[in-house]
PDB file of C-alpha atoms and ligand atoms in Angstrom:
ATOM      1  CA  UNK N 228     -45.221 -60.120 -19.653  1.00  0.00           C
ATOM      2  CA  UNK N 229     -46.618 -60.080 -16.107  1.00  0.00           C
ATOM      3  CA  UNK N 230     -43.229 -60.046 -14.370  1.00  0.00           C
ATOM      4  CA  UNK N 231     -44.714 -59.187 -10.973  1.00  0.00           C
ATOM      5  CA  UNK N 232     -46.799 -62.317 -10.653  1.00  0.00           C
ATOM      6  CA  UNK N 233     -43.967 -64.419 -12.132  1.00  0.00           C
ATOM      7  CA  UNK N 234     -41.522 -63.054  -9.535  1.00  0.00           C
ATOM      8  CA  UNK N 235     -44.044 -63.569  -6.727  1.00  0.00           C
ATOM      9  CA  UNK N 236     -44.562 -67.196  -7.598  1.00  0.00           C
ATOM     10  CA  UNK N 237     -40.818 -67.872  -8.085  1.00  0.00           C
ATOM     11  CA  UNK N 238     -40.110 -66.217  -4.726  1.00  0.00           C
ATOM     12  CA  UNK N 239     -42.637 -68.417  -2.925  1.00  0.00           C
ATOM     13  CA  UNK N 240     -41.377 -71.545  -4.648  1.00  0.00           C
ATOM     14  CA  UNK N 241     -37.687 -70.887  -3.960  1.00  0.00           C
ATOM     15  CA  UNK N 242     -38.263 -69.781  -0.364  1.00  0.00           C
ATOM     16  CA  UNK N 243     -39.349 -73.280   0.644  1.00  0.00           C
ATOM     17  CA  UNK N 244     -36.377 -75.052  -0.990  1.00  0.00           C
ATOM     18  CA  UNK N 245     -33.932 -76.719   1.336  1.00  0.00           C
ATOM     19  CA  UNK N 246     -31.046 -74.230   1.292  1.00  0.00           C
ATOM     20  CA  UNK N 247     -27.920 -75.917   2.561  1.00  0.00           C
ATOM     21  CA  UNK N 248     -25.662 -73.157   1.226  1.00  0.00           C
ATOM     22  CA  UNK N 249     -23.183 -71.410   3.520  1.00  0.00           C
ATOM     23  CA  UNK N 250     -22.399 -67.732   3.890  1.00  0.00           C
ATOM     24  CA  UNK N 251     -18.913 -66.527   3.003  1.00  0.00           C
ATOM     25  CA  UNK N 252     -16.887 -66.477   6.205  1.00  0.00           C
ATOM     26  CA  UNK N 253     -13.369 -65.774   4.951  1.00  0.00           C
ATOM     27  CA  UNK N 254     -14.167 -62.051   5.221  1.00  0.00           C
ATOM     28  CA  UNK N 255     -15.177 -61.970   8.909  1.00  0.00           C
ATOM     29  CA  UNK N 256     -17.373 -58.872   8.583  1.00  0.00           C
ATOM     30  CA  UNK N 257     -19.578 -60.614   5.980  1.00  0.00           C
ATOM     31  CA  UNK N 258     -20.609 -63.189   8.606  1.00  0.00           C
ATOM     32  CA  UNK N 259     -22.761 -60.581  10.344  1.00  0.00           C
ATOM     33  CA  UNK N 260     -25.440 -60.689   7.647  1.00  0.00           C
ATOM     34  CA  UNK N 261     -28.893 -62.205   8.264  1.00  0.00           C
ATOM     35  CA  UNK N 262     -28.629 -65.426   6.251  1.00  0.00           C
ATOM     36  CA  UNK N 263     -32.396 -65.638   5.639  1.00  0.00           C
ATOM     37  CA  UNK N 264     -32.593 -62.486   3.510  1.00  0.00           C
ATOM     38  CA  UNK N 265     -33.983 -62.972   0.010  1.00  0.00           C
ATOM     39  CA  UNK N 266     -34.916 -60.299  -2.499  1.00  0.00           C
ATOM     40  CA  UNK N 267     -35.463 -59.938  -6.251  1.00  0.00           C
ATOM     41  CA  UNK N 268     -35.685 -56.838  -8.467  1.00  0.00           C
ATOM     42  CA  UNK N 269     -36.301 -56.837 -12.205  1.00  0.00           C
ATOM     43  CA  UNK N 270     -36.267 -53.710 -14.338  1.00  0.00           C
ATOM     44  CA  UNK N 271     -37.533 -53.941 -17.884  1.00  0.00           C
ATOM     45  CA  UNK N 272     -36.201 -51.858 -20.760  1.00  0.00           C
ATOM     46  CA  UNK N 273     -39.135 -49.452 -20.372  1.00  0.00           C
ATOM     47  CA  UNK N 274     -37.795 -48.671 -16.866  1.00  0.00           C
ATOM     48  CA  UNK N 275     -40.610 -50.431 -15.068  1.00  0.00           C
ATOM     49  CA  UNK N 276     -39.381 -52.071 -11.900  1.00  0.00           C
ATOM     50  CA  UNK N 277     -40.805 -55.185 -10.238  1.00  0.00           C
ATOM     51  CA  UNK N 278     -39.676 -56.271  -6.772  1.00  0.00           C
ATOM     52  CA  UNK N 279     -40.341 -58.953  -4.193  1.00  0.00           C
ATOM     53  CA  UNK N 280     -38.883 -59.739  -0.733  1.00  0.00           C
ATOM     54  CA  UNK N 281     -35.828 -57.862   0.593  1.00  0.00           C
ATOM     55  CA  UNK N 282     -35.272 -55.975  -2.655  1.00  0.00           C
ATOM     56  CA  UNK N 283     -34.483 -52.557  -1.186  1.00  0.00           C
ATOM     57  CA  UNK N 284     -32.103 -53.723   1.527  1.00  0.00           C
ATOM     58  CA  UNK N 285     -28.419 -53.082   0.897  1.00  0.00           C
ATOM     59  CA  UNK N 286     -25.817 -55.828   0.812  1.00  0.00           C
ATOM     60  CA  UNK N 287     -22.124 -56.176  -0.071  1.00  0.00           C
ATOM     61  CA  UNK N 288     -21.818 -56.497  -3.852  1.00  0.00           C
ATOM     62  CA  UNK N 289     -18.239 -57.888  -3.716  1.00  0.00           C
ATOM     63  CA  UNK N 290     -17.203 -59.392  -7.088  1.00  0.00           C
ATOM     64  CA  UNK N 291     -20.160 -57.884  -8.931  1.00  0.00           C
ATOM     65  CA  UNK N 292     -18.188 -54.617  -8.776  1.00  0.00           C
ATOM     66  CA  UNK N 293     -15.584 -56.175 -11.116  1.00  0.00           C
ATOM     67  CA  UNK N 294     -17.933 -55.785 -14.086  1.00  0.00           C
ATOM     68  CA  UNK N 295     -18.193 -52.038 -13.597  1.00  0.00           C
ATOM     69  CA  UNK N 296     -14.461 -51.419 -13.112  1.00  0.00           C
ATOM     70  CA  UNK N 297     -13.778 -53.514 -16.226  1.00  0.00           C
ATOM     71  CA  UNK N 298     -16.377 -51.594 -18.247  1.00  0.00           C
ATOM     72  CA  UNK N 299     -14.888 -48.271 -17.110  1.00  0.00           C
ATOM     73  CA  UNK N 300     -11.377 -49.263 -18.161  1.00  0.00           C
ATOM     74  CA  UNK N 301     -12.636 -50.796 -21.422  1.00  0.00           C
ATOM     75  CA  UNK N 302     -14.459 -47.549 -22.277  1.00  0.00           C
ATOM     76  CA  UNK N 303     -11.272 -45.630 -21.504  1.00  0.00           C
ATOM     77  CA  UNK N 304      -8.526 -47.680 -23.227  1.00  0.00           C
ATOM     78  CA  UNK N 305     -10.466 -49.872 -25.665  1.00  0.00           C
ATOM     79  CA  UNK N 306      -8.904 -53.078 -26.935  1.00  0.00           C
ATOM     80  CA  UNK N 307      -5.485 -52.277 -25.405  1.00  0.00           C
ATOM     81  CA  UNK N 308      -7.064 -53.775 -22.296  1.00  0.00           C
ATOM     82  CA  UNK N 309      -6.546 -57.262 -23.719  1.00  0.00           C
ATOM     83  CA  UNK N 310      -2.757 -56.840 -23.539  1.00  0.00           C
ATOM     84  CA  UNK N 311      -3.082 -56.923 -19.755  1.00  0.00           C
ATOM     85  CA  UNK N 312      -5.878 -59.428 -19.166  1.00  0.00           C
ATOM     86  CA  UNK N 313      -7.466 -62.222 -21.219  1.00  0.00           C
ATOM     87  CA  UNK N 314     -11.061 -63.021 -22.193  1.00  0.00           C
ATOM     88  CA  UNK N 315     -11.228 -66.759 -21.733  1.00  0.00           C
ATOM     89  CA  UNK N 316     -13.133 -68.637 -19.028  1.00  0.00           C
ATOM     90  CA  UNK N 317     -10.809 -69.883 -16.292  1.00  0.00           C
ATOM     91  CA  UNK N 318     -12.622 -73.050 -15.194  1.00  0.00           C
ATOM     92  CA  UNK N 319     -11.075 -72.380 -11.797  1.00  0.00           C
ATOM     93  CA  UNK N 320     -12.199 -70.886  -8.486  1.00  0.00           C
ATOM     94  CA  UNK N 321     -12.417 -67.096  -8.279  1.00  0.00           C
ATOM     95  CA  UNK N 322      -9.315 -66.800  -6.106  1.00  0.00           C
ATOM     96  CA  UNK N 323      -7.132 -69.408  -7.812  1.00  0.00           C
ATOM     97  CA  UNK N 324      -3.417 -68.796  -8.408  1.00  0.00           C
ATOM     98  CA  UNK N 325      -2.550 -71.805 -10.548  1.00  0.00           C
ATOM     99  CA  UNK N 326      -2.820 -70.457 -14.115  1.00  0.00           C
ATOM    100  CA  UNK N 327      -0.760 -67.357 -13.463  1.00  0.00           C
ATOM    101  CA  UNK N 328       2.642 -68.998 -13.533  1.00  0.00           C
ATOM    102  CA  UNK N 329       2.394 -70.726 -16.887  1.00  0.00           C
ATOM    103  CA  UNK N 330       0.447 -67.831 -18.422  1.00  0.00           C
ATOM    104  CA  UNK N 331       3.149 -65.318 -17.439  1.00  0.00           C
ATOM    105  CA  UNK N 332       1.116 -63.158 -15.091  1.00  0.00           C
ATOM    106  CA  UNK N 333      -1.677 -62.389 -17.605  1.00  0.00           C
ATOM    107  CA  UNK N 334      -4.912 -63.374 -15.819  1.00  0.00           C
ATOM    108  CA  UNK N 335      -7.402 -65.403 -17.862  1.00  0.00           C
ATOM    109  CA  UNK N 336     -10.189 -62.823 -17.557  1.00  0.00           C
ATOM    110  CA  UNK N 337     -11.076 -59.653 -15.618  1.00  0.00           C
ATOM    111  CA  UNK N 338     -13.561 -61.331 -13.244  1.00  0.00           C
ATOM    112  CA  UNK N 339     -11.308 -63.796 -11.438  1.00  0.00           C
ATOM    113  CA  UNK N 340      -9.552 -62.007  -8.574  1.00  0.00           C
ATOM    114  CA  UNK N 341      -6.223 -61.978 -10.442  1.00  0.00           C
ATOM    115  CA  UNK N 342      -7.826 -60.166 -13.388  1.00  0.00           C
ATOM    116  CA  UNK N 343      -9.786 -57.773 -11.189  1.00  0.00           C
ATOM    117  CA  UNK N 344      -6.530 -56.774  -9.470  1.00  0.00           C
ATOM    118  CA  UNK N 345      -5.010 -55.893 -12.854  1.00  0.00           C
ATOM    119  CA  UNK N 346      -8.133 -53.822 -13.593  1.00  0.00           C
ATOM    120  CA  UNK N 347      -7.780 -52.138 -10.173  1.00  0.00           C
ATOM    121  CA  UNK N 348      -4.177 -51.300 -11.126  1.00  0.00           C
ATOM    122  CA  UNK N 349      -5.481 -49.743 -14.370  1.00  0.00           C
ATOM    123  CA  UNK N 350      -8.042 -47.737 -12.351  1.00  0.00           C
ATOM    124  CA  UNK N 351      -5.125 -46.264 -10.377  1.00  0.00           C
ATOM    125  CA  UNK N 352      -3.285 -45.540 -13.627  1.00  0.00           C
ATOM    126  CA  UNK N 353      -6.175 -43.814 -15.392  1.00  0.00           C
ATOM    127  CA  UNK N 354      -8.044 -41.897 -12.699  1.00  0.00           C
ATOM    128  CA  UNK N 355      -6.608 -39.288 -10.377  1.00  0.00           C
ATOM    129  CA  UNK N 356      -8.908 -40.243  -7.535  1.00  0.00           C
ATOM    130  CA  UNK N 357     -10.198 -43.696  -8.535  1.00  0.00           C
ATOM    131  CA  UNK N 358     -12.172 -44.345  -5.335  1.00  0.00           C
ATOM    132  CA  UNK N 359     -14.115 -41.124  -5.665  1.00  0.00           C
ATOM    133  CA  UNK N 360     -14.590 -41.529  -9.418  1.00  0.00           C
ATOM    134  CA  UNK N 361     -15.797 -45.108  -9.122  1.00  0.00           C
ATOM    135  CA  UNK N 362     -18.289 -44.373  -6.350  1.00  0.00           C
ATOM    136  CA  UNK N 363     -19.721 -41.380  -8.197  1.00  0.00           C
ATOM    137  CA  UNK N 364     -20.065 -43.405 -11.369  1.00  0.00           C
ATOM    138  CA  UNK N 365     -21.916 -46.187  -9.544  1.00  0.00           C
ATOM    139  CA  UNK N 366     -24.220 -43.607  -7.916  1.00  0.00           C
ATOM    140  CA  UNK N 367     -25.013 -42.151 -11.322  1.00  0.00           C
ATOM    141  CA  UNK N 368     -25.832 -45.548 -12.821  1.00  0.00           C
ATOM    142  CA  UNK N 369     -27.936 -46.498  -9.791  1.00  0.00           C
ATOM    143  CA  UNK N 370     -29.670 -43.082  -9.794  1.00  0.00           C
ATOM    144  CA  UNK N 371     -29.007 -43.119  -6.061  1.00  0.00           C
ATOM    145  CA  UNK N 372     -26.625 -40.818  -4.155  1.00  0.00           C
ATOM    146  CA  UNK N 373     -27.011 -42.929  -1.055  1.00  0.00           C
ATOM    147  CA  UNK N 374     -24.549 -45.675  -2.050  1.00  0.00           C
ATOM    148  CA  UNK N 375     -21.247 -45.996  -0.201  1.00  0.00           C
ATOM    149  CA  UNK N 376     -18.178 -48.070   0.495  1.00  0.00           C
ATOM    150  CA  UNK N 377     -18.388 -50.024   3.731  1.00  0.00           C
ATOM    151  CA  UNK N 378     -15.075 -49.140   5.389  1.00  0.00           C
ATOM    152  CA  UNK N 379     -15.468 -51.876   8.004  1.00  0.00           C
ATOM    153  CA  UNK N 380     -15.903 -54.576   5.343  1.00  0.00           C
ATOM    154  CA  UNK N 381     -12.960 -53.177   3.331  1.00  0.00           C
ATOM    155  CA  UNK N 382     -10.785 -53.175   6.463  1.00  0.00           C
ATOM    156  CA  UNK N 383     -11.924 -56.674   7.422  1.00  0.00           C
ATOM    157  CA  UNK N 384     -10.909 -57.994   4.012  1.00  0.00           C
ATOM    158  CA  UNK N 385      -7.591 -56.128   4.127  1.00  0.00           C
ATOM    159  CA  UNK N 386      -6.744 -57.798   7.447  1.00  0.00           C
ATOM    160  CA  UNK N 387      -7.461 -61.262   6.028  1.00  0.00           C
ATOM    161  CA  UNK N 388      -6.721 -60.874   2.330  1.00  0.00           C
ATOM    162  CA  UNK N 389      -3.540 -62.950   2.178  1.00  0.00           C
ATOM    163  CA  UNK N 390      -4.532 -64.652  -1.055  1.00  0.00           C
ATOM    164  CA  UNK N 391      -5.273 -61.387  -2.867  1.00  0.00           C
ATOM    165  CA  UNK N 392      -1.974 -60.015  -1.523  1.00  0.00           C
ATOM    166  CA  UNK N 393      -0.221 -63.090  -2.925  1.00  0.00           C
ATOM    167  CA  UNK N 394      -1.938 -62.633  -6.306  1.00  0.00           C
ATOM    168  CA  UNK N 395      -1.077 -58.951  -6.678  1.00  0.00           C
ATOM    169  CA  UNK N 396       2.561 -59.466  -5.699  1.00  0.00           C
ATOM    170  CA  UNK N 397       2.921 -62.452  -7.981  1.00  0.00           C
ATOM    171  CA  UNK N 398       1.439 -60.563 -10.945  1.00  0.00           C
ATOM    172  CA  UNK N 399       3.776 -57.662 -10.176  1.00  0.00           C
ATOM    173  CA  UNK N 400       6.735 -60.029 -10.504  1.00  0.00           C
ATOM    174  CA  UNK N 401       5.655 -60.405 -14.169  1.00  0.00           C
ATOM    175  CA  UNK N 402       5.434 -56.611 -14.453  1.00  0.00           C
ATOM    176  CA  UNK N 403       1.667 -56.698 -15.073  1.00  0.00           C
ATOM    177  CA  UNK N 404       0.964 -54.527 -11.990  1.00  0.00           C
ATOM    178  CA  UNK N 405       2.408 -51.019 -12.297  1.00  0.00           C
ATOM    179  CA  UNK N 406       1.421 -49.457  -8.973  1.00  0.00           C
ATOM    180  CA  UNK N 407       2.277 -50.213  -5.367  1.00  0.00           C
ATOM    181  CA  UNK N 408       0.569 -53.548  -4.479  1.00  0.00           C
ATOM    182  CA  UNK N 409      -0.884 -52.100  -1.252  1.00  0.00           C
ATOM    183  CA  UNK N 410      -2.497 -49.230  -3.169  1.00  0.00           C
ATOM    184  CA  UNK N 411      -3.998 -51.706  -5.659  1.00  0.00           C
ATOM    185  CA  UNK N 412      -5.352 -53.871  -2.834  1.00  0.00           C
ATOM    186  CA  UNK N 413      -6.779 -50.831  -1.058  1.00  0.00           C
ATOM    187  CA  UNK N 414      -8.766 -49.847  -4.153  1.00  0.00           C
ATOM    188  CA  UNK N 415      -9.831 -53.448  -4.805  1.00  0.00           C
ATOM    189  CA  UNK N 416     -11.082 -54.073  -1.248  1.00  0.00           C
ATOM    190  CA  UNK N 417     -13.029 -50.818  -1.401  1.00  0.00           C
ATOM    191  CA  UNK N 418     -14.679 -51.551  -4.755  1.00  0.00           C
ATOM    192  CA  UNK N 419     -15.800 -54.938  -3.368  1.00  0.00           C
ATOM    193  CA  UNK N 420     -17.184 -53.360  -0.170  1.00  0.00           C
ATOM    194  CA  UNK N 421     -19.777 -51.191  -1.947  1.00  0.00           C
ATOM    195  CA  UNK N 422     -23.275 -51.817  -0.649  1.00  0.00           C
ATOM    196  CA  UNK N 423     -26.473 -51.534  -2.616  1.00  0.00           C
ATOM    197  CA  UNK N 424     -29.880 -53.157  -2.938  1.00  0.00           C
ATOM    198  CA  UNK N 425     -31.263 -55.468  -5.640  1.00  0.00           C
ATOM    199  CA  UNK N 426     -33.157 -52.472  -6.979  1.00  0.00           C
ATOM    200  CA  UNK N 427     -29.944 -50.392  -7.228  1.00  0.00           C
ATOM    201  CA  UNK N 428     -28.044 -53.283  -8.766  1.00  0.00           C
ATOM    202  CA  UNK N 429     -30.670 -53.890 -11.437  1.00  0.00           C
ATOM    203  CA  UNK N 430     -30.496 -50.186 -12.341  1.00  0.00           C
ATOM    204  CA  UNK N 431     -26.682 -50.162 -12.461  1.00  0.00           C
ATOM    205  CA  UNK N 432     -26.577 -53.105 -14.886  1.00  0.00           C
ATOM    206  CA  UNK N 433     -29.237 -51.688 -17.195  1.00  0.00           C
ATOM    207  CA  UNK N 434     -26.474 -50.192 -19.309  1.00  0.00           C
ATOM    208  CA  UNK N 435     -25.690 -53.756 -20.479  1.00  0.00           C
ATOM    209  CA  UNK N 436     -29.269 -54.431 -21.564  1.00  0.00           C
ATOM    210  CA  UNK N 437     -29.396 -51.095 -23.432  1.00  0.00           C
ATOM    211  CA  UNK N 438     -26.426 -51.658 -25.781  1.00  0.00           C
ATOM    212  CA  UNK N 439     -24.110 -49.551 -23.625  1.00  0.00           C
ATOM    213  CA  UNK N 440     -26.440 -46.563 -23.189  1.00  0.00           C
ATOM    214  CA  UNK N 441     -27.268 -45.266 -19.700  1.00  0.00           C
ATOM    215  CA  UNK N 442     -31.071 -45.170 -19.995  1.00  0.00           C
ATOM    216  CA  UNK N 443     -31.791 -42.054 -17.930  1.00  0.00           C
ATOM    217  CA  UNK N 444     -29.129 -39.716 -19.335  1.00  0.00           C
ATOM    218  CA  UNK N 445     -28.891 -41.414 -22.773  1.00  0.00           C
ATOM    219  CA  UNK N 446     -25.098 -41.285 -22.345  1.00  0.00           C
ATOM    220  CA  UNK N 447     -23.432 -43.810 -24.699  1.00  0.00           C
ATOM    221  CA  UNK N 448     -21.001 -45.246 -22.153  1.00  0.00           C
ATOM    222  CA  UNK N 449     -19.893 -48.298 -24.190  1.00  0.00           C
ATOM    223  CA  UNK N 450     -19.878 -48.795 -27.932  1.00  0.00           C
ATOM    224  CA  UNK N 451     -22.287 -51.507 -29.071  1.00  0.00           C
ATOM    225  CA  UNK N 452     -19.308 -53.778 -29.715  1.00  0.00           C
ATOM    226  CA  UNK N 453     -17.882 -53.117 -26.229  1.00  0.00           C
ATOM    227  CA  UNK N 454     -21.264 -53.849 -24.679  1.00  0.00           C
ATOM    228  CA  UNK N 455     -21.428 -57.125 -26.616  1.00  0.00           C
ATOM    229  CA  UNK N 456     -18.014 -58.029 -25.258  1.00  0.00           C
ATOM    230  CA  UNK N 457     -18.938 -57.171 -21.657  1.00  0.00           C
ATOM    231  CA  UNK N 458     -22.002 -59.411 -21.912  1.00  0.00           C
ATOM    232  CA  UNK N 459     -19.874 -62.150 -23.506  1.00  0.00           C
ATOM    233  CA  UNK N 460     -17.405 -61.922 -20.617  1.00  0.00           C
ATOM    234  CA  UNK N 461     -20.226 -62.195 -18.076  1.00  0.00           C
ATOM    235  CA  UNK N 462     -21.577 -65.219 -19.928  1.00  0.00           C
ATOM    236  CA  UNK N 463     -18.236 -67.022 -20.003  1.00  0.00           C
ATOM    237  CA  UNK N 464     -16.643 -65.880 -16.764  1.00  0.00           C
ATOM    238  CA  UNK N 465     -19.319 -64.385 -14.469  1.00  0.00           C
ATOM    239  CA  UNK N 466     -19.671 -67.497 -12.311  1.00  0.00           C
ATOM    240  CA  UNK N 467     -16.097 -68.808 -12.349  1.00  0.00           C
ATOM    241  CA  UNK N 468     -16.041 -72.601 -12.409  1.00  0.00           C
ATOM    242  CA  UNK N 469     -19.855 -72.635 -12.474  1.00  0.00           C
ATOM    243  CA  UNK N 470     -20.134 -70.415 -15.582  1.00  0.00           C
ATOM    244  CA  UNK N 471     -21.000 -73.452 -17.705  1.00  0.00           C
ATOM    245  CA  UNK N 472     -23.775 -74.540 -15.374  1.00  0.00           C
ATOM    246  CA  UNK N 473     -25.182 -71.003 -15.177  1.00  0.00           C
ATOM    247  CA  UNK N 474     -25.228 -70.783 -18.969  1.00  0.00           C
ATOM    248  CA  UNK N 475     -26.780 -74.240 -19.219  1.00  0.00           C
ATOM    249  CA  UNK N 476     -29.530 -73.590 -16.685  1.00  0.00           C
ATOM    250  CA  UNK N 477     -30.199 -69.847 -16.971  1.00  0.00           C
ATOM    251  CA  UNK N 478     -28.962 -68.854 -20.415  1.00  0.00           C
ATOM    252  CA  UNK N 479     -28.207 -65.208 -19.636  1.00  0.00           C
ATOM    253  CA  UNK N 480     -24.989 -63.284 -19.022  1.00  0.00           C
ATOM    254  CA  UNK N 481     -24.550 -62.414 -15.362  1.00  0.00           C
ATOM    255  CA  UNK N 482     -22.273 -61.938 -12.379  1.00  0.00           C
ATOM    256  CA  UNK N 483     -22.210 -63.133  -8.792  1.00  0.00           C
ATOM    257  CA  UNK N 484     -20.561 -61.944  -5.603  1.00  0.00           C
ATOM    258  CA  UNK N 485     -19.752 -63.669  -2.299  1.00  0.00           C
ATOM    259  CA  UNK N 486     -22.155 -61.271  -0.549  1.00  0.00           C
ATOM    260  CA  UNK N 487     -24.897 -63.435  -2.115  1.00  0.00           C
ATOM    261  CA  UNK N 488     -25.839 -61.063  -4.935  1.00  0.00           C
ATOM    262  CA  UNK N 489     -26.415 -62.212  -8.515  1.00  0.00           C
ATOM    263  CA  UNK N 490     -27.265 -59.996 -11.455  1.00  0.00           C
ATOM    264  CA  UNK N 491     -28.280 -61.151 -14.943  1.00  0.00           C
ATOM    265  CA  UNK N 492     -29.016 -59.347 -18.173  1.00  0.00           C
ATOM    266  CA  UNK N 493     -31.443 -60.187 -20.927  1.00  0.00           C
ATOM    267  CA  UNK N 494     -30.190 -57.754 -23.594  1.00  0.00           C
ATOM    268  CA  UNK N 495     -32.901 -55.447 -24.963  1.00  0.00           C
ATOM    269  CA  UNK N 496     -35.434 -56.842 -22.475  1.00  0.00           C
ATOM    270  CA  UNK N 497     -34.550 -56.606 -18.777  1.00  0.00           C
ATOM    271  CA  UNK N 498     -31.976 -56.653 -15.991  1.00  0.00           C
ATOM    272  CA  UNK N 499     -32.597 -58.709 -12.859  1.00  0.00           C
ATOM    273  CA  UNK N 500     -30.862 -58.823  -9.464  1.00  0.00           C
ATOM    274  CA  UNK N 501     -31.294 -61.409  -6.717  1.00  0.00           C
ATOM    275  CA  UNK N 502     -29.846 -61.427  -3.208  1.00  0.00           C
ATOM    276  CA  UNK N 503     -29.656 -64.354  -0.819  1.00  0.00           C
ATOM    277  CA  UNK N 504     -26.462 -64.722   1.255  1.00  0.00           C
ATOM    278  CA  UNK N 505     -26.119 -68.510   1.444  1.00  0.00           C
ATOM    279  CA  UNK N 506     -23.673 -69.696  -1.225  1.00  0.00           C
ATOM    280  CA  UNK N 507     -23.274 -73.035  -2.972  1.00  0.00           C
ATOM    281  CA  UNK N 508     -19.914 -74.822  -3.052  1.00  0.00           C
ATOM    282  CA  UNK N 509     -18.732 -72.708  -6.012  1.00  0.00           C
ATOM    283  CA  UNK N 510     -19.305 -69.476  -4.070  1.00  0.00           C
ATOM    284  CA  UNK N 511     -22.490 -68.430  -5.891  1.00  0.00           C
ATOM    285  CA  UNK N 512     -25.863 -67.693  -4.238  1.00  0.00           C
ATOM    286  CA  UNK N 513     -27.903 -70.906  -4.055  1.00  0.00           C
ATOM    287  CA  UNK N 514     -31.298 -69.168  -4.162  1.00  0.00           C
ATOM    288  CA  UNK N 515     -29.940 -66.714  -6.721  1.00  0.00           C
ATOM    289  CA  UNK N 516     -29.316 -69.464  -9.251  1.00  0.00           C
ATOM    290  CA  UNK N 517     -32.566 -71.294  -8.449  1.00  0.00           C
ATOM    291  CA  UNK N 518     -34.481 -68.037  -8.978  1.00  0.00           C
ATOM    292  CA  UNK N 519     -32.902 -67.200 -12.308  1.00  0.00           C
ATOM    293  CA  UNK N 520     -33.263 -70.710 -13.674  1.00  0.00           C
ATOM    294  CA  UNK N 521     -36.994 -70.523 -12.931  1.00  0.00           C
ATOM    295  CA  UNK N 522     -37.270 -67.039 -14.450  1.00  0.00           C
ATOM    296  CA  UNK N 523     -35.912 -68.005 -17.873  1.00  0.00           C
ATOM    297  CA  UNK N 524     -37.756 -71.342 -17.824  1.00  0.00           C
ATOM    298  CA  UNK N 525     -41.174 -69.857 -16.966  1.00  0.00           C
ATOM    299  CA  UNK N 526     -40.839 -66.910 -19.360  1.00  0.00           C
ATOM    300  CA  UNK N 527     -39.401 -69.219 -22.042  1.00  0.00           C
ATOM    301  CA  UNK N 528     -36.909 -66.491 -22.894  1.00  0.00           C
ATOM    302  CA  UNK N 529     -33.137 -66.384 -22.744  1.00  0.00           C
ATOM    303  CA  UNK N 530     -30.388 -65.388 -25.169  1.00  0.00           C
ATOM    304  CA  UNK N 531     -30.314 -68.924 -26.586  1.00  0.00           C
TER     305      UNK N 531
HETATM  306  O1  LIG H 235     -11.545 -60.830  -3.292  1.00  0.00           O
HETATM  307  C1  LIG H 235     -12.409 -61.476  -2.738  1.00  0.00           C
HETATM  308  O2  LIG H 235     -12.233 -62.623  -2.384  1.00  0.00           O
HETATM  309  C2  LIG H 235     -13.755 -60.806  -2.511  1.00  0.00           C
HETATM  310  N1  LIG H 235     -13.591 -59.423  -2.225  1.00  0.00           N
HETATM  311  C3  LIG H 235     -14.672 -60.947  -3.695  1.00  0.00           C
HETATM  312  C4  LIG H 235     -14.875 -62.375  -4.142  1.00  0.00           C
HETATM  313  C5  LIG H 235     -16.190 -62.635  -4.794  1.00  0.00           C
HETATM  314  O3  LIG H 235     -17.171 -61.958  -4.593  1.00  0.00           O
HETATM  315  C6  LIG H 235     -16.252 -63.864  -5.637  1.00  0.00           C
HETATM  316  N2  LIG H 235     -17.584 -64.073  -6.175  1.00  0.00           N
HETATM  317  N3  LIG H 235     -18.335 -64.984  -6.110  1.00  0.00           N
END
């Protein structure tokens, strides 16, 4: 498959679309980004990488980080994880509070903020220095030592994160948060603040297109069944209340973040990352979704 010329033509086609998306402004520091940035990186399962546009420029991965924290905890505690968080799509916005009360503080899935906060709590429970461990793990997957937290973005979210503070305290009232809520929030805001490029992101997510094996080191990070479940979660929950539309139009598991990043996996074939900061009304990158819909349509290949 000539991915390079396919990406080039998709890039040129999407770039001229009328993009009336808006950048996330509820984290003030994220507003400083150049809204016109647009990059794509695809890495096939033979490790060949194809890029176009702003593919090596770093951006804030935000919610995309939730997939990696979840995978780390899943690899560590196995199916006990599902006592603390569910695996059903929420059909609600990423930061919604409504289901928590009648579902007794067990978040629907690990990718809505409520669920990611429970996973952050588990990170504090299972790792002595979770911030250091998480960053090193991401660097290893990305094959890039030059990936860091953005302290200014983390601080900016901390100063404005009233909704996440409400979520973590509310979940604690059901005894599904074990640590100090401020410590959980501190870890969570840091994990979201990590910056990397489309190229890095495509490398990080390769583990999900290789049945849980880290391609470079051949380390079997997830069992094949765990990898299946991570991809299933991304399919059902990766785009919040737009997960159905993403499945309908793209047909691949994936995950978005409010920094404008989107990553998708075609198991046993490739991993692809797109970055464009302007978001649609559901909080997902407008160009990101347009790009991926074209990719699976032109290549006539998806998981369905
Ligand atoms: O907690 C928040 O609101 C952000 N740190 C992350 C949200 C996010 O990326 C949702 N994804 N589309």
